[in-house]
Amino acid sequence: MKNTYFTPGPAELYPTIHQHLQRAMDEQIGSISHRSKQFRDLYRFMDEQLRTLLAIPDTHGIFITGSASEVWERMLLNCVEHESFHLVNGSFSQKFYDYANALHKHAHVLEKPFGEGFDAAEIQVPDYAEVVCVTHNETSSGVQMKPSEIHKLKRKNPKKLFCVDIVSSAPYPDLDFSLIDSTFFSVQKAFGMPAGMGIWIASEACLAKAERLQKNDTLTIGAHHTLPALWKHYKDFETPATPNVLYIYLLGKIAEDFNKIGIDTIRRQTEEKARMLYKFIESSDAYEPFVKQERHRSQTVIVATTQKPSSDVIAIGKAANMLVGSGYGKFKESQIRIANFPAVSPEQVNELINQLNKIY
Ligand SMILES: *Cc1c(COP(=O)(O)O)cnc(C)c1O
């Protein structure tokens, strides 16, 4: 019997992936040149589908990278001359901050414990910070920051570039790209693809900054995937290096599938499934929501503290071919993490709840 993966990335593959892969093989996508018209058409198609899905305006380009964590480095190299500012409340936001230190940026941080979230009103952006780095969905702790709060923070700090990690939530967050300069995700989370490609969405303001920094010979914006190089090639729907052509094809197809369903429906279904899961863990004596403030609770990665060791809970799921994630880091043995991505249906979530209920 096949497993259903409720793990927060790699995750359950989107059901249509098989037919898209088959088609890609039939069309010999793996062998086409990345300097051919066929490739440019694939990239353009993916670009159009993502633009429709996420409401991305012409001011922003859509670029191909190796993974999301590569974008942490690209963003810092290309858009930060001296100072960045980071909201840190878990392991992924912490890594973004660590990258800034490793690149010798002057990185400011506002930290919160695991399980707590941020509201715009409590955040003071340091005067000289050039980029504000926000993690929309902290995958390690199941905390989300509402887009409305991120937008509010930008309106209070209109001169700063805003960069939002939407790796474990896209396409769920409804970001306003007139306020958000840069955002990025990997394909193995809510898009339901195998791992191996990142997408970086960046604005003309980011490009202008990168071009300015590139002229400054006291620092470097790097050599690989610089924003000016990505943008120059992007104008012709090409890439500087040989990209994962197969995955560009697949992402275009998955985004098209999402568009056929409609982004509003996908968002509503995500919220409905999240409601089912939170209702269950709140009402069961065996589980408890880790995130106490309802407004900070993730809709896409649900984290529960377990009464019994989490390995017992995970084993129960596994016996029914349903795989949930363990807690992250020091919470490995005391929590479970459940991915709520578009690839899993309300019926599958219901079945998972039935199994998790068997812990007693
Ligand atoms: C998974 C994840 C990343 C890293 O993605 P990679 O594909 O491993 O580079 C970054 N941020 C968040 C919030 C994530 O969940």
Coordinates of C-alpha atoms and ligand atoms in Angstrom, one line a residue:
M1 CA 0.0 0.0 0.0
K2 CA 1.2 3.5 -0.8
N3 CA 2.1 6.0 1.9
T4 CA 0.5 9.4 2.3
Y5 CA 3.2 11.9 3.2
F6 CA 2.1 14.6 5.7
T7 CA 5.8 15.5 6.2
P8 CA 6.6 19.2 5.7
G9 CA 9.0 18.8 2.8
P10 CA 9.8 16.7 0.9
A11 CA 6.0 16.1 1.1
E12 CA 3.2 14.2 -0.7
L13 CA 3.6 14.7 -4.4
Y14 CA 0.7 16.5 -6.2
P15 CA -1.5 13.8 -7.7
T16 CA -1.1 15.1 -11.3
I17 CA 2.7 14.8 -11.2
H18 CA 2.7 11.3 -12.7
Q19 CA 0.9 12.3 -15.9
H20 CA 3.1 15.4 -16.3
L21 CA 6.2 13.4 -15.8
Q22 CA 5.0 10.8 -18.4
R23 CA 4.3 13.6 -20.8
A24 CA 7.7 15.2 -20.2
M25 CA 9.4 11.9 -21.0
D26 CA 7.3 11.4 -24.1
E27 CA 8.3 14.9 -25.2
Q28 CA 12.0 14.3 -24.4
I29 CA 12.1 17.4 -22.2
G30 CA 15.3 16.1 -20.5
S31 CA 17.3 16.4 -23.7
I32 CA 16.3 19.8 -25.1
S33 CA 18.8 22.7 -25.2
H34 CA 18.3 25.5 -22.7
R35 CA 19.1 27.9 -25.6
S36 CA 16.2 26.6 -27.7
K37 CA 12.8 28.1 -28.4
Q38 CA 11.2 25.0 -26.9
F39 CA 12.9 25.8 -23.6
R40 CA 12.1 29.5 -23.7
D41 CA 8.4 28.6 -24.3
L42 CA 8.5 26.3 -21.2
Y43 CA 10.0 29.0 -19.0
R44 CA 7.5 31.6 -20.3
F45 CA 4.6 29.2 -19.6
M46 CA 5.8 28.6 -16.0
D47 CA 6.3 32.4 -15.6
E48 CA 2.7 33.1 -16.9
Q49 CA 1.2 30.5 -14.6
L50 CA 3.0 31.6 -11.5
R51 CA 2.1 35.2 -12.2
T52 CA -1.5 34.3 -12.5
L53 CA -1.4 32.1 -9.4
L54 CA 0.4 34.6 -7.1
A55 CA -0.7 37.9 -8.7
I56 CA 2.9 38.9 -9.6
P57 CA 3.1 42.2 -11.5
D58 CA 5.5 43.1 -14.3
T59 CA 7.8 44.9 -11.9
H60 CA 9.1 41.6 -10.6
G61 CA 11.1 38.9 -12.4
I62 CA 10.8 35.1 -11.7
F63 CA 14.2 33.3 -11.5
I64 CA 15.4 29.7 -11.2
T65 CA 17.8 28.7 -8.5
G66 CA 19.0 25.5 -7.1
S67 CA 16.9 25.7 -3.9
A68 CA 15.4 28.2 -1.5
S69 CA 18.4 28.3 0.8
E70 CA 20.4 29.5 -2.1
V71 CA 18.2 32.5 -2.3
W72 CA 19.1 33.5 1.3
E73 CA 22.6 34.0 0.1
R74 CA 21.7 35.6 -3.3
M75 CA 19.4 38.1 -1.6
L76 CA 22.0 39.1 1.0
L77 CA 24.9 39.3 -1.6
N78 CA 22.8 41.3 -4.1
C79 CA 20.8 43.6 -2.0
V80 CA 22.6 44.2 1.3
E81 CA 25.6 46.6 1.2
H82 CA 26.1 46.7 5.0
E83 CA 23.1 45.9 7.2
S84 CA 20.1 43.5 7.2
F85 CA 17.4 42.9 9.7
H86 CA 15.9 39.5 10.6
L87 CA 12.8 38.4 12.4
V88 CA 13.9 35.0 14.0
N89 CA 11.5 32.6 15.7
G90 CA 12.7 29.2 14.6
S91 CA 15.4 27.2 12.8
F92 CA 14.7 28.5 9.2
S93 CA 14.6 32.2 10.1
Q94 CA 17.7 31.6 12.2
K95 CA 19.5 30.1 9.2
F96 CA 18.7 33.2 7.1
Y97 CA 20.3 35.3 9.8
D98 CA 23.3 32.9 10.1
Y99 CA 23.9 33.3 6.3
A100 CA 24.0 37.1 6.8
N101 CA 26.7 36.7 9.5
A102 CA 28.6 34.2 7.4
L103 CA 28.7 36.8 4.6
H104 CA 30.0 39.4 7.0
K105 CA 26.9 41.6 6.8
H106 CA 26.0 43.6 9.9
A107 CA 22.9 41.6 10.7
H108 CA 20.3 42.9 13.2
V109 CA 17.9 40.5 14.8
L110 CA 14.6 40.5 16.7
E111 CA 14.2 37.1 18.3
K112 CA 11.2 35.2 19.7
P113 CA 11.1 31.8 21.3
F114 CA 10.0 28.8 19.3
G115 CA 6.2 28.8 19.0
E116 CA 5.7 32.6 19.2
G117 CA 5.0 34.9 16.3
F118 CA 5.5 38.5 15.3
D119 CA 3.0 41.4 14.9
A120 CA 3.9 44.6 13.1
A121 CA 3.2 46.9 16.0
E122 CA 6.0 45.5 18.2
I123 CA 8.7 45.6 15.5
Q124 CA 11.2 48.5 15.3
V125 CA 13.2 48.2 12.1
P126 CA 16.8 49.5 12.7
D127 CA 17.5 52.8 10.9
Y128 CA 20.3 51.6 8.7
A129 CA 18.9 48.2 7.9
E130 CA 18.6 47.9 4.1
V131 CA 16.6 44.7 3.8
V132 CA 14.0 43.3 6.2
C133 CA 14.0 39.5 6.2
V134 CA 10.7 37.9 7.2
T135 CA 9.8 34.2 7.3
H136 CA 6.1 33.9 6.5
N137 CA 5.9 30.3 7.7
E138 CA 8.4 29.0 10.2
T139 CA 8.4 25.3 9.3
S140 CA 10.2 24.3 12.5
S141 CA 7.7 25.6 14.9
G142 CA 4.4 26.0 12.9
V143 CA 4.2 29.8 13.3
Q144 CA 2.9 32.1 10.6
M145 CA 3.1 35.9 10.2
K146 CA 0.0 37.2 8.5
P147 CA 0.6 39.0 5.2
S148 CA -1.5 41.9 6.5
E149 CA 1.1 42.3 9.3
I150 CA 4.0 42.1 6.9
H151 CA 2.4 44.7 4.6
K152 CA 1.7 47.0 7.6
L153 CA 5.4 46.7 8.6
K154 CA 6.5 47.7 5.1
R155 CA 4.1 50.7 5.0
K156 CA 5.8 51.9 8.2
N157 CA 9.2 51.3 6.6
P158 CA 8.6 52.2 2.9
K159 CA 12.3 52.7 2.0
K160 CA 13.4 49.3 3.1
L161 CA 13.5 46.3 0.8
F162 CA 11.3 43.5 2.1
C163 CA 12.2 39.9 1.5
V164 CA 9.7 37.2 2.5
D165 CA 10.5 33.4 2.8
I166 CA 7.3 31.6 1.6
V167 CA 9.1 28.3 1.3
S168 CA 6.6 26.1 3.3
S169 CA 3.5 28.1 2.5
A170 CA 3.4 29.3 -1.1
P171 CA 0.9 29.5 -2.8
Y172 CA -1.1 30.1 0.4
P173 CA 0.0 33.6 1.4
D174 CA -1.7 36.5 -0.4
L175 CA 1.3 38.8 -0.7
D176 CA 0.9 42.3 -2.2
F177 CA 3.8 42.7 -4.6
S178 CA 3.5 46.4 -4.6
L179 CA 4.9 46.1 -1.1
I180 CA 7.1 43.0 -1.2
D181 CA 10.3 43.3 -3.1
S182 CA 11.5 39.7 -2.9
T183 CA 10.2 36.3 -2.1
F184 CA 11.2 32.7 -2.7
F185 CA 10.2 29.1 -2.3
S186 CA 11.3 25.5 -3.1
V187 CA 9.2 23.1 -5.1
Q188 CA 9.2 20.2 -2.7
K189 CA 6.8 21.7 -0.2
A190 CA 3.3 23.0 -1.1
F191 CA 3.8 22.6 -4.8
G192 CA 4.1 18.9 -4.3
M193 CA 7.2 18.2 -6.5
P194 CA 10.3 16.3 -5.8
A195 CA 13.1 18.5 -4.3
G196 CA 15.7 20.1 -6.6
M197 CA 14.7 23.7 -7.6
G198 CA 14.1 27.1 -6.0
I199 CA 12.1 30.0 -7.3
W200 CA 13.2 33.6 -6.6
I201 CA 10.8 36.4 -7.3
A202 CA 12.5 39.8 -7.1
S203 CA 11.6 43.4 -8.0
E204 CA 13.2 46.1 -10.2
A205 CA 14.2 47.8 -6.9
C206 CA 16.2 44.7 -6.0
L207 CA 17.9 44.8 -9.4
A208 CA 18.7 48.5 -9.1
K209 CA 20.3 47.8 -5.7
A210 CA 22.3 44.8 -7.1
E211 CA 23.6 46.9 -10.1
R212 CA 24.7 49.6 -7.7
L213 CA 26.5 47.2 -5.5
Q214 CA 28.1 45.5 -8.5
K215 CA 29.9 48.8 -9.3
N216 CA 31.3 49.0 -5.8
D217 CA 34.7 47.3 -5.9
T218 CA 35.0 47.1 -2.1
L219 CA 32.4 44.3 -2.0
T220 CA 31.1 41.4 -4.1
I221 CA 27.6 40.4 -5.1
G222 CA 29.1 36.9 -5.9
A223 CA 29.7 35.2 -9.3
H224 CA 27.0 32.6 -9.5
H225 CA 23.3 33.6 -10.2
T226 CA 23.9 37.3 -9.6
L227 CA 20.6 39.2 -9.9
P228 CA 21.8 41.3 -12.9
A229 CA 22.9 38.1 -14.7
L230 CA 19.6 36.3 -13.9
W231 CA 17.6 39.3 -15.1
K232 CA 19.6 39.8 -18.3
H233 CA 18.9 36.2 -19.3
Y234 CA 15.3 36.3 -18.0
K235 CA 14.5 39.0 -20.5
D236 CA 14.7 36.2 -23.2
F237 CA 13.3 33.5 -20.9
E238 CA 16.7 32.0 -20.5
T239 CA 19.0 31.3 -17.5
P240 CA 22.8 31.9 -17.0
A241 CA 23.6 28.3 -16.2
T242 CA 21.9 25.1 -17.4
P243 CA 18.7 24.9 -15.3
N244 CA 16.5 22.0 -14.2
V245 CA 14.5 22.1 -17.4
L246 CA 12.3 19.1 -16.4
Y247 CA 11.3 20.9 -13.2
I248 CA 10.5 24.2 -14.9
Y249 CA 8.2 22.2 -17.1
L250 CA 6.6 20.4 -14.1
L251 CA 6.2 23.6 -12.1
G252 CA 4.4 25.3 -15.0
K253 CA 2.0 22.3 -15.2
I254 CA 1.4 22.2 -11.4
A255 CA 0.8 25.9 -11.3
E256 CA -1.6 25.5 -14.2
D257 CA -3.5 22.8 -12.3
F258 CA -3.7 25.2 -9.3
N259 CA -5.0 27.9 -11.5
K260 CA -7.7 25.6 -12.9
I261 CA -8.9 25.0 -9.4
G262 CA -8.4 28.7 -8.6
I263 CA -6.2 30.2 -5.9
D264 CA -9.2 31.3 -3.8
T265 CA -10.4 27.7 -3.6
I266 CA -6.9 26.4 -2.8
R267 CA -6.6 29.0 0.0
R268 CA -10.1 28.2 1.4
Q269 CA -9.4 24.4 1.2
T270 CA -6.1 25.0 3.1
E271 CA -7.9 26.9 5.8
E272 CA -10.7 24.2 6.0
K273 CA -8.2 21.4 6.5
A274 CA -6.2 23.4 9.0
R275 CA -9.4 24.0 10.9
M276 CA -10.1 20.3 11.0
L277 CA -6.6 19.6 12.4
Y278 CA -6.5 22.3 15.0
K279 CA -10.0 21.4 16.2
F280 CA -8.9 17.8 16.6
I281 CA -5.7 18.6 18.5
E282 CA -7.5 21.1 20.7
S283 CA -10.2 18.7 21.7
S284 CA -8.0 15.6 22.2
D285 CA -6.3 14.9 25.5
A286 CA -3.4 13.3 23.7
Y287 CA -2.4 16.5 21.8
E288 CA -2.2 20.2 22.2
P289 CA -1.5 23.0 19.7
F290 CA 2.1 24.2 20.2
V291 CA 1.4 27.7 19.1
K292 CA -0.8 29.4 21.7
Q293 CA -1.9 32.5 19.8
E294 CA -4.4 31.6 17.2
R295 CA -3.4 34.4 14.9
H296 CA 0.1 33.1 14.7
R297 CA -0.9 29.5 14.0
S298 CA 0.4 28.2 10.6
Q299 CA -2.3 27.1 8.1
T300 CA 0.2 24.9 6.2
V301 CA 2.4 23.2 8.9
I302 CA 0.5 22.3 12.0
V303 CA 2.6 21.5 15.1
A304 CA 1.2 19.6 18.0
T305 CA 2.7 18.8 21.4
T306 CA 2.1 15.1 22.1
Q307 CA 1.4 13.6 25.6
K308 CA 3.1 10.3 24.6
P309 CA 6.5 10.3 23.0
S310 CA 6.0 11.6 19.4
S311 CA 7.7 8.4 18.1
D312 CA 4.6 6.5 19.4
V313 CA 2.3 8.8 17.4
I314 CA 4.5 8.6 14.3
A315 CA 4.5 4.8 14.6
I316 CA 0.6 4.7 14.7
G317 CA 0.5 6.8 11.5
K318 CA 3.1 4.7 9.8
A319 CA 1.1 1.5 10.6
A320 CA -1.7 3.1 8.6
N321 CA 0.6 4.3 5.8
M322 CA 0.4 7.9 6.9
L323 CA 3.6 9.6 7.6
V324 CA 3.8 12.7 9.8
G325 CA 6.9 14.7 10.7
S326 CA 8.6 14.6 14.0
G327 CA 9.2 17.7 16.0
Y328 CA 12.2 19.9 15.0
G329 CA 15.5 19.9 16.9
K330 CA 15.0 19.8 20.6
F331 CA 11.2 19.1 20.1
K332 CA 11.9 16.0 18.1
E333 CA 10.5 13.6 20.8
S334 CA 7.7 15.8 22.1
Q335 CA 6.0 17.2 19.0
I336 CA 4.7 16.2 15.6
R337 CA 4.5 18.3 12.5
I338 CA 1.7 17.8 9.9
A339 CA 2.0 19.4 6.5
N340 CA -1.2 20.7 5.1
F341 CA -0.4 21.2 1.5
P342 CA -2.7 21.1 -1.6
A343 CA -1.6 17.5 -2.4
V344 CA -3.6 16.1 0.5
S345 CA -7.4 16.1 0.4
P346 CA -9.8 16.8 3.2
E347 CA -10.7 13.1 3.2
Q348 CA -7.0 12.2 3.7
V349 CA -6.8 14.7 6.6
N350 CA -9.9 13.2 8.1
E351 CA -8.4 9.7 7.8
L352 CA -5.2 11.0 9.5
I353 CA -7.2 12.4 12.3
N354 CA -8.9 9.0 12.8
Q355 CA -5.6 7.3 13.1
L356 CA -4.0 9.9 15.4
N357 CA -7.1 9.5 17.6
K358 CA -6.1 5.8 18.2
I359 CA -3.2 6.8 20.4
Y360 CA -5.5 6.0 23.3
Ligands
LIG1 C1 12.6 24.0 3.7 C2 12.7 25.5 4.0 C3 13.8 26.2 3.5 C4 15.0 25.6 2.8 O1 14.6 25.0 1.6 P1 15.7 24.2 0.7 O2 14.8 23.7 -0.4 O3 16.1 23.1 1.6 O4 16.7 25.1 0.3 C5 13.9 27.5 3.8 N1 12.9 28.1 4.5 C6 11.9 27.5 5.0 C7 10.8 28.2 5.8 C8 11.7 26.1 4.8 O5 10.7 25.4 5.2

